[in-house]
Tab-separated table of C-alpha atoms in Angstrom:
chain	number	residue	atom	x	y	z
A	222	MET	CA	106.682	96.479	63.522
A	223	ASN	CA	107.092	100.190	64.096
A	224	MET	CA	110.483	100.673	65.749
A	225	SER	CA	110.429	104.425	65.847
A	226	ALA	CA	111.326	106.187	69.034
A	227	ILE	CA	110.250	109.785	68.953
A	228	LEU	CA	111.975	112.525	70.890
A	229	THR	CA	109.884	114.487	73.326
A	230	GLU	CA	109.113	118.085	72.664
A	231	SER	CA	110.376	119.640	75.876
A	232	GLY	CA	112.715	122.531	75.189
A	233	ILE	CA	113.017	121.878	71.487
A	234	PRO	CA	111.516	124.413	69.079
A	235	LYS	CA	108.685	122.952	67.066
A	236	GLU	CA	110.483	123.174	63.745
A	237	GLU	CA	113.550	121.417	65.142
A	238	ARG	CA	111.924	118.311	66.509
A	239	TRP	CA	113.437	115.115	65.266
A	240	ARG	CA	112.187	111.647	64.970
A	241	LEU	CA	114.216	108.464	64.984
A	242	THR	CA	112.834	106.243	62.287
A	243	SER	CA	113.624	102.705	61.325
A	244	TYR	CA	114.460	101.820	57.776
A	245	GLU	CA	111.114	100.111	57.419
A	246	ASP	CA	109.272	103.342	58.145
A	247	VAL	CA	111.353	105.313	55.664
A	248	ALA	CA	110.984	102.704	52.981
A	249	ALA	CA	107.231	102.663	53.485
A	250	GLN	CA	107.076	106.424	52.959
A	251	ASP	CA	109.570	106.499	50.090
A	252	PRO	CA	109.679	103.217	48.184
A	253	ASP	CA	112.705	104.347	46.178
A	254	THR	CA	114.891	104.732	49.236
A	255	THR	CA	117.688	102.253	49.346
A	256	LEU	CA	120.132	101.438	52.074
A	257	ASP	CA	123.229	102.394	50.137
A	258	GLU	CA	121.960	105.833	49.215
A	259	ASN	CA	120.673	106.975	52.563
A	260	TYR	CA	122.438	105.372	55.455
A	261	PHE	CA	125.923	106.755	55.613
A	262	GLY	CA	127.166	104.139	53.257
A	263	HIS	CA	126.350	101.326	55.681
A	264	THR	CA	124.787	98.162	54.470
A	265	ALA	CA	123.574	97.106	57.889
A	266	ARG	CA	120.407	95.096	58.375
A	267	PRO	CA	117.401	97.360	57.820
A	268	MET	CA	115.949	96.912	61.286
A	269	HIS	CA	119.130	98.199	62.913
A	270	VAL	CA	119.488	101.312	60.793
A	271	VAL	CA	117.963	104.577	61.849
A	272	ARG	CA	118.117	108.068	60.473
A	273	LEU	CA	116.935	111.412	61.726
A	274	MET	CA	113.963	112.995	60.033
A	275	HIS	CA	112.365	116.366	60.523
A	276	GLU	CA	109.130	115.785	62.365
A	277	PRO	CA	107.034	118.893	62.868
A	278	ARG	CA	104.306	117.280	64.954
A	279	ILE	CA	104.382	116.646	68.706
A	280	ALA	CA	106.353	113.561	69.422
A	281	THR	CA	105.937	110.698	71.866
A	282	PHE	CA	108.011	107.690	72.743
A	283	GLN	CA	106.922	104.362	71.428
A	284	LEU	CA	108.755	101.573	73.158
A	285	LYS	CA	107.523	98.057	73.602
A	286	PHE	CA	109.090	95.972	76.325
A	287	SER	CA	108.669	92.278	76.250
A	288	GLU	CA	106.623	91.187	79.254
A	289	SER	CA	109.475	89.214	80.716
A	290	THR	CA	111.566	92.364	81.232
A	291	LEU	CA	108.949	93.995	83.438
A	292	VAL	CA	109.190	92.866	87.035
A	293	ALA	CA	106.423	94.180	89.273
A	294	GLU	CA	107.423	95.092	92.806
A	295	THR	CA	105.804	93.000	95.449
A	296	TRP	CA	104.605	94.366	98.774
A	297	GLU	CA	103.871	92.835	102.133
A	298	GLU	CA	101.538	95.392	103.679
A	299	TYR	CA	98.898	97.635	102.139
A	300	LEU	CA	96.915	100.469	103.636
A	301	ASN	CA	94.360	102.763	102.009
A	302	ILE	CA	93.379	105.863	103.944
A	303	ASP	CA	90.439	108.101	103.083
A	304	ALA	CA	91.187	111.779	103.600
A	305	ARG	CA	89.667	115.200	103.039
A	306	VAL	CA	91.571	118.428	102.527
A	307	LEU	CA	91.018	120.937	105.347
A	308	GLU	CA	93.478	123.649	104.447
A	309	VAL	CA	95.942	124.300	101.662
A	310	GLY	CA	99.090	126.300	102.409
A	311	ASP	CA	101.935	127.471	100.208
A	312	ASP	CA	103.908	124.288	100.610
A	313	TRP	CA	101.757	122.167	102.887
A	314	VAL	CA	98.298	120.612	103.014
A	315	ARG	CA	96.362	119.773	106.176
A	316	MET	CA	94.045	116.832	105.841
A	317	ASP	CA	91.490	114.997	107.914
A	318	CYS	CA	92.485	111.332	107.687
A	319	LEU	CA	90.122	108.489	108.505
A	320	LEU	CA	92.471	106.030	110.200
A	321	ASP	CA	89.849	103.541	111.321
A	322	ARG	CA	86.609	103.263	109.433
A	323	GLU	CA	84.899	100.989	111.941
A	324	SER	CA	85.369	103.260	114.942
A	325	LYS	CA	85.349	106.422	112.781
A	326	TYR	CA	88.669	107.537	114.202
A	327	PHE	CA	90.083	110.604	112.471
A	328	GLU	CA	93.418	112.351	112.779
A	329	GLU	CA	94.602	115.571	111.222
A	330	ARG	CA	97.857	115.219	109.333
A	331	VAL	CA	99.977	117.715	107.435
A	332	PHE	CA	101.706	116.680	104.206
A	333	GLU	CA	103.994	118.422	101.768
A	334	ARG	CA	101.888	120.066	99.116
A	335	LEU	CA	104.050	118.746	96.282
A	336	LEU	CA	103.171	115.170	97.250
A	337	VAL	CA	99.447	115.739	97.628
A	338	GLU	CA	99.274	117.549	94.301
A	339	GLY	CA	99.503	114.084	92.785
A	340	ALA	CA	95.794	113.910	93.568
A	341	GLY	CA	95.025	116.806	91.226
A	342	PRO	CA	94.074	120.444	91.869
A	343	LEU	CA	93.784	121.050	95.609
A	344	HIS	CA	90.992	122.868	97.362
A	345	GLU	CA	89.266	122.714	100.701
A	346	GLY	CA	86.887	119.764	100.901
A	347	LYS	CA	88.609	117.716	98.191
A	348	TYR	CA	88.651	113.982	98.862
A	349	VAL	CA	91.988	112.197	98.598
A	350	LEU	CA	92.871	108.511	98.792
A	351	ILE	CA	96.255	107.869	100.409
A	352	ARG	CA	97.763	104.520	99.458
A	353	ILE	CA	100.614	103.097	101.488
A	354	ARG	CA	102.473	100.013	100.348
A	355	GLN	CA	105.434	98.647	102.222
A	356	ARG	CA	107.853	95.823	102.491
A	357	LYS	CA	111.105	95.330	104.341
A	358	GLY	CA	113.231	98.425	103.829
A	359	LYS	CA	110.797	100.300	101.617
A	360	GLN	CA	107.579	102.245	101.902
A	361	VAL	CA	105.722	103.999	99.111
A	362	VAL	CA	103.000	106.561	99.807
A	363	THR	CA	100.907	107.822	96.900
A	364	PHE	CA	98.080	110.344	96.786
A	365	HIS	CA	95.112	109.943	94.456
A	366	ASP	CA	91.980	111.843	93.606
A	367	GLY	CA	89.400	110.259	95.901
A	368	GLY	CA	86.331	111.850	94.358
A	369	LYS	CA	84.977	108.488	93.207
A	370	CYS	CA	86.569	105.982	95.568
A	371	VAL	CA	86.546	107.618	99.014
A	372	ARG	CA	83.501	106.757	101.101
A	373	LYS	CA	82.186	110.149	102.004
A	374	ASP	CA	79.539	109.045	104.486
A	375	ALA	CA	82.037	108.915	107.363
A	376	PHE	CA	83.156	112.492	106.664
A	377	GLU	CA	79.625	113.760	106.392
A	378	ASP	CA	78.277	112.009	109.463
A	379	TYR	CA	77.239	114.716	111.904
A	380	SER	CA	75.187	112.434	114.148
A	381	MET	CA	77.519	113.085	117.102
A	382	PHE	CA	76.299	116.691	117.126
A	383	LYS	CA	72.620	115.830	117.139
A	384	ASP	CA	72.342	116.615	120.857
A	385	LEU	CA	73.401	120.176	120.118
A	386	LEU	CA	70.251	120.578	118.088
A	387	ASP	CA	68.241	120.489	121.288
A	388	GLU	CA	65.318	122.827	121.053
A	389	GLU	CA	66.292	124.632	124.242
A	390	LEU	CA	69.626	125.578	122.777
A	391	GLN	CA	68.009	126.852	119.627
A	392	LYS	CA	65.869	129.338	121.477
A	393	PRO	CA	67.178	132.900	121.573
A	394	LEU	CA	68.221	134.071	125.017
B	183	MET	CA	105.415	76.718	102.533
B	184	LYS	CA	104.930	78.736	99.361
B	185	ARG	CA	101.565	80.201	98.445
B	186	LEU	CA	100.946	79.932	94.712
B	187	LYS	CA	97.421	81.176	94.279
B	188	THR	CA	94.487	82.469	96.328
B	189	GLU	CA	90.883	82.904	95.261
B	190	ILE	CA	88.128	84.669	97.136
B	191	GLN	CA	84.644	84.286	95.697
B	192	ILE	CA	81.533	86.063	96.908
B	193	ARG	CA	78.667	84.314	95.180
B	194	PHE	CA	75.335	86.087	95.167
B	195	ASP	CA	71.924	85.392	93.701
B	196	THR	CA	72.010	86.207	90.016
B	197	VAL	CA	71.730	89.912	89.261
B	198	ALA	CA	70.067	89.772	85.873
B	199	ASP	CA	70.887	93.352	84.914
B	200	MET	CA	74.534	93.234	86.025
B	201	SER	CA	75.734	94.020	82.498
B	202	TRP	CA	74.221	97.506	82.947
B	203	HIS	CA	76.099	98.093	86.192
B	204	ALA	CA	79.316	96.070	86.253
B	205	ARG	CA	81.471	98.647	84.515
B	206	SER	CA	80.254	101.525	86.656
B	207	ILE	CA	80.782	99.488	89.840
B	208	LEU	CA	84.446	98.905	89.013
B	209	ALA	CA	85.080	102.243	87.276
B	210	PRO	CA	86.265	104.114	90.430
B	211	PHE	CA	89.122	101.623	90.821
B	212	ARG	CA	90.205	101.768	87.203
B	213	GLN	CA	92.738	104.511	88.022
B	214	PHE	CA	94.645	102.076	90.243
B	215	ALA	CA	94.453	99.094	87.911
B	216	THR	CA	97.024	98.218	85.294
B	217	ASN	CA	94.560	96.693	82.890
B	218	ILE	CA	90.864	96.164	82.309
B	219	GLN	CA	89.181	93.445	80.322
B	220	ILE	CA	85.501	93.057	79.506
B	221	LEU	CA	84.128	89.746	78.298
B	222	HIS	CA	80.696	89.017	76.773
B	223	ILE	CA	80.029	92.731	76.349
B	224	ASN	CA	76.386	93.767	76.723
B	225	ARG	CA	75.260	90.216	77.349
B	226	PRO	CA	73.669	89.237	80.665
B	227	GLU	CA	76.771	87.263	81.626
B	228	GLU	CA	79.110	90.219	80.983
B	229	ARG	CA	82.272	89.854	83.039
B	230	VAL	CA	84.669	92.679	83.954
B	231	LEU	CA	88.246	91.952	85.028
B	232	LEU	CA	90.460	94.564	86.675
B	233	GLU	CA	94.125	93.664	86.835
B	234	PHE	CA	96.340	95.039	89.617
B	235	ALA	CA	99.849	94.028	88.657
B	236	GLU	CA	101.653	95.461	91.696
B	237	GLU	CA	99.313	93.652	94.057
B	238	SER	CA	99.448	90.560	91.820
B	239	HIS	CA	95.723	90.108	91.716
B	240	VAL	CA	92.667	90.457	89.513
B	241	ILE	CA	89.164	91.489	90.581
B	242	ILE	CA	86.388	89.865	88.575
B	243	LEU	CA	82.729	90.817	88.557
B	244	ASP	CA	79.896	89.106	86.746
B	245	TRP	CA	76.191	88.521	87.297
B	246	ASN	CA	76.510	86.051	90.146
B	247	MET	CA	79.974	86.459	91.555
B	248	LEU	CA	82.570	88.943	92.704
B	249	ALA	CA	85.975	87.311	92.900
B	250	LEU	CA	89.568	88.145	93.646
B	251	VAL	CA	92.279	85.930	92.233
B	252	SER	CA	95.812	86.456	93.501
B	253	GLN	CA	99.040	84.993	92.224
B	254	GLY	CA	101.931	84.101	94.519
B	255	ASN	CA	102.448	85.342	98.046
B	256	PHE	CA	99.276	86.712	99.650
B	257	SER	CA	99.658	89.131	102.547
B	258	GLY	CA	98.171	92.329	103.931
B	259	TRP	CA	94.589	91.016	103.862
B	260	LYS	CA	93.749	91.243	107.560
B	261	LYS	CA	93.012	94.970	107.587
B	262	ARG	CA	89.718	96.286	106.311
B	263	ASP	CA	91.553	99.089	104.514
B	264	GLY	CA	94.387	96.890	103.354
B	265	LEU	CA	94.910	94.784	100.277
B	266	LEU	CA	91.234	93.877	99.874
B	267	ARG	CA	89.844	97.392	100.205
B	268	PHE	CA	88.775	97.807	96.576
B	269	PHE	CA	87.338	94.299	96.518
B	270	PHE	CA	85.047	95.009	99.465
B	271	ASP	CA	84.192	98.483	98.187
B	272	ALA	CA	83.088	96.870	94.913
B	273	PHE	CA	80.927	94.474	96.887
B	274	GLU	CA	79.331	97.346	98.835
B	275	LYS	CA	78.429	98.977	95.511
B	276	THR	CA	77.025	95.669	94.240
B	277	LYS	CA	74.870	95.389	97.346
B	278	ASP	CA	73.375	98.785	96.592
B	279	LEU	CA	71.932	97.581	93.279
B	280	PRO	CA	68.109	97.354	93.355
B	281	SER	CA	68.275	93.919	91.734
B	282	TYR	CA	70.712	92.501	94.301
B	283	SER	CA	68.963	90.037	96.589
B	284	GLY	CA	71.596	88.459	98.821
B	285	ILE	CA	74.682	86.307	99.226
B	286	GLU	CA	74.553	82.670	98.287
B	287	SER	CA	77.967	81.688	99.640
B	288	ILE	CA	81.507	82.881	100.246
B	289	ARG	CA	84.328	80.631	99.193
B	290	VAL	CA	88.090	80.804	99.693
B	291	LEU	CA	90.516	78.595	97.812
B	292	THR	CA	94.278	78.476	98.310
B	293	TRP	CA	97.037	76.586	96.538
B	294	SER	CA	100.357	76.144	98.337
B	295	VAL	CA	103.393	73.936	98.042
B	296	LEU	CA	105.160	72.418	101.009
B	297	SER	CA	108.690	72.289	99.662
B	298	ASP	CA	110.639	69.028	99.632
B	299	HIS	CA	107.792	67.164	101.273
B	300	TYR	CA	107.144	63.786	99.634
B	301	ALA	CA	107.767	65.193	96.191
B	302	GLU	CA	107.848	61.785	94.521
B	303	VAL	CA	104.670	59.796	93.936
B	304	SER	CA	106.329	56.654	95.288
B	305	SER	CA	107.358	58.272	98.592
B	306	PHE	CA	103.954	59.950	98.911
B	307	ARG	CA	102.211	56.604	98.427
B	308	GLU	CA	104.451	55.011	100.978
B	309	LYS	CA	103.718	57.738	103.545
B	310	TYR	CA	99.968	58.200	103.080
B	311	PHE	CA	98.481	55.188	101.267
B	312	SER	CA	97.765	51.815	102.765
B	313	GLU	CA	98.575	48.701	100.808
B	314	ALA	CA	94.910	48.426	99.894
B	315	VAL	CA	95.238	51.346	97.494
B	316	PRO	CA	96.065	49.817	94.121
B	317	GLU	CA	99.134	50.968	92.214
B	318	GLY	CA	97.960	53.262	89.443
B	319	ASP	CA	99.269	55.953	87.155
B	320	GLU	CA	101.984	58.405	88.083
B	321	ASP	CA	99.699	60.769	89.919
B	322	ALA	CA	98.415	60.507	93.468
B	323	ALA	CA	96.407	62.716	95.796
B	324	ILE	CA	94.255	62.603	98.886
B	325	VAL	CA	90.959	64.466	99.227
B	326	VAL	CA	89.512	65.188	102.648
B	327	THR	CA	86.094	66.804	102.898
B	328	GLY	CA	84.106	67.747	105.937
B	329	VAL	CA	82.035	70.218	107.891
B	330	TRP	CA	83.998	72.767	109.927
B	331	GLU	CA	81.021	74.156	111.752
B	332	GLU	CA	77.439	74.988	110.960
B	333	ASN	CA	77.137	76.238	107.358
B	334	CYS	CA	80.904	75.972	106.863
B	335	THR	CA	82.371	73.168	104.772
B	336	PHE	CA	85.909	72.425	103.664
B	337	GLU	CA	87.803	70.332	101.190
B	338	LEU	CA	91.522	69.637	101.396
B	339	ARG	CA	93.428	68.035	98.527
B	340	PHE	CA	97.104	67.263	98.606
B	341	GLY	CA	99.547	65.272	96.558
B	342	PRO	CA	102.968	65.438	94.915
B	343	TYR	CA	103.391	68.626	92.864
B	344	GLN	CA	103.826	67.904	89.160
B	345	SER	CA	105.556	70.895	87.576
B	346	LYS	CA	104.594	69.801	84.073
B	347	SER	CA	100.873	69.378	84.543
B	348	ASP	CA	99.721	71.057	87.769
B	349	PRO	CA	100.170	74.729	86.695
B	350	GLU	CA	97.722	74.103	83.832
B	351	ARG	CA	95.448	71.769	85.738
B	352	HIS	CA	94.979	74.228	88.595
B	353	ASN	CA	95.208	77.412	86.475
B	354	LEU	CA	98.070	78.652	88.630
B	355	TYR	CA	99.028	81.382	86.154
B	356	VAL	CA	96.875	84.388	86.903
B	357	PHE	CA	98.982	86.586	84.644
B	358	PRO	CA	100.052	84.930	81.404
B	359	LYS	CA	103.741	85.754	81.649
B	360	ARG	CA	105.469	82.525	81.055
B	361	ASN	CA	109.033	83.802	81.493
B	362	ASP	CA	108.738	85.724	84.735
B	363	PRO	CA	110.124	84.670	88.143
B	364	PHE	CA	106.789	83.107	89.081
B	365	ALA	CA	106.918	80.817	86.064
B	366	GLN	CA	110.481	79.875	86.982
B	367	LEU	CA	109.309	79.129	90.509
B	368	LEU	CA	106.549	76.848	89.208
B	369	ASP	CA	109.075	75.014	87.059
B	370	SER	CA	111.552	74.470	89.855
B	371	LEU	CA	109.244	73.653	92.782
B	372	ARG	CA	109.329	70.218	94.380
B	373	GLY	CA	107.088	69.085	97.172
B	374	THR	CA	103.452	68.542	98.054
B	375	LEU	CA	100.758	70.670	96.431
B	376	ILE	CA	98.010	71.521	98.908
B	377	ARG	CA	94.681	72.894	97.743
B	378	ALA	CA	92.391	74.078	100.534
B	379	GLU	CA	88.819	75.177	99.940
B	380	VAL	CA	86.550	76.559	102.635
B	381	SER	CA	83.080	77.931	102.051
B	382	VAL	CA	80.298	79.346	104.139
B	383	LYS	CA	76.645	79.964	103.317
B	384	GLY	CA	75.237	83.497	103.521
B	385	GLU	CA	77.013	85.915	105.858
B	386	SER	CA	76.196	89.400	107.055
B	387	ASP	CA	79.696	90.794	107.664
B	388	VAL	CA	81.487	89.787	104.503
B	389	PHE	CA	84.892	91.145	105.566
B	390	LYS	CA	84.928	89.134	108.794
B	391	ALA	CA	83.715	86.047	106.945
B	392	VAL	CA	86.468	86.301	104.323
B	393	VAL	CA	89.192	86.839	106.926
B	394	ASP	CA	87.836	83.888	108.902
B	395	LEU	CA	87.816	81.651	105.821
B	396	LEU	CA	91.352	82.691	104.870
B	397	GLU	CA	92.532	81.794	108.365
B	398	LYS	CA	90.728	78.460	108.195
B	399	ALA	CA	92.308	77.696	104.826
B	400	GLU	CA	95.743	78.450	106.316
B	401	THR	CA	95.015	76.230	109.293
B	402	LEU	CA	93.988	73.392	106.980
B	403	THR	CA	97.060	73.838	104.822
B	404	ARG	CA	99.380	73.724	107.829
B	405	ARG	CA	97.868	70.437	108.930
B	406	ILE	CA	99.910	68.718	106.242
B	407	LYS	CA	103.288	67.868	107.748
């Protein structure tokens, strides 16, 4: 099993990145390595011994949790709202939110730009899926790119304006 | 009353070319899922499973069924844009396939335990069985079937919950995590296991039909007192 946990690169010059490596990894790379020579004189069990190695490549963390340590949060209410970006400000975003798909009821809402940026690069007309999950004492709102999962037909339904296309109105005065 | 598992099945006439479409139908929801599994790849019976760990459910699509299987408590399903949103969106995309020809049936199944209610086989027999029912092995259950209304049938099964055998027998583990709180709950539960199944033949508004069936299943389950 690879037990190495690799330090992230942020703020560390490339040539000074370090990698934590288990004895097994070191021994695999250098078969002559022995515990007594390389590990500060300790004779600990190999799996518990680590040493720092120079690691010039970009590093990532490799950690494996056993499934039993991961406890998923449970929620009581869920709501998914389709939305389309109308305007993007310096620190805010105005969106057209479809609050009721059956009656096609829309409301304009303004959100902090930092939150909505979770849905990716923002521009006018971008579709966003707002997911709200809540339970007693807690509510989580997340913003996602809705390009593939928002139903666009409701936003692009202009049938309510069809009367304005009356021929009389189209004629020049 | 503790809900252990819920299944919603939309059964449709076999879509022979589903293996060409199943992955693209579920692809838009992949970003919200915690895992994806594809069985029988590139065979007509290809089956795609999308796991949503936070919502504790899995969406399954194959050539004659779209299903949602949920583990544990089941709430937030009454709104069209609520818990079941992706499930119904996937069905809308399935309906758009040229080879889709219609719904065969919609079925809802729920498994619940009524805690501390005739947990022993002997007390259950004493409460529900007449003397005419012969003494048998250590298991006991009652099955009630019937017609709710036109095109709608139900089946209700209930009996003492057996923590050693019932989780396997009823496939109560949706997620194979044998050491999590849900597994501990299954080990420690005592009471009557109630399995309610309600199904309806061909429906036009699938959302309303599913909500109606879920309510009927709850009503059936609460009949056991």
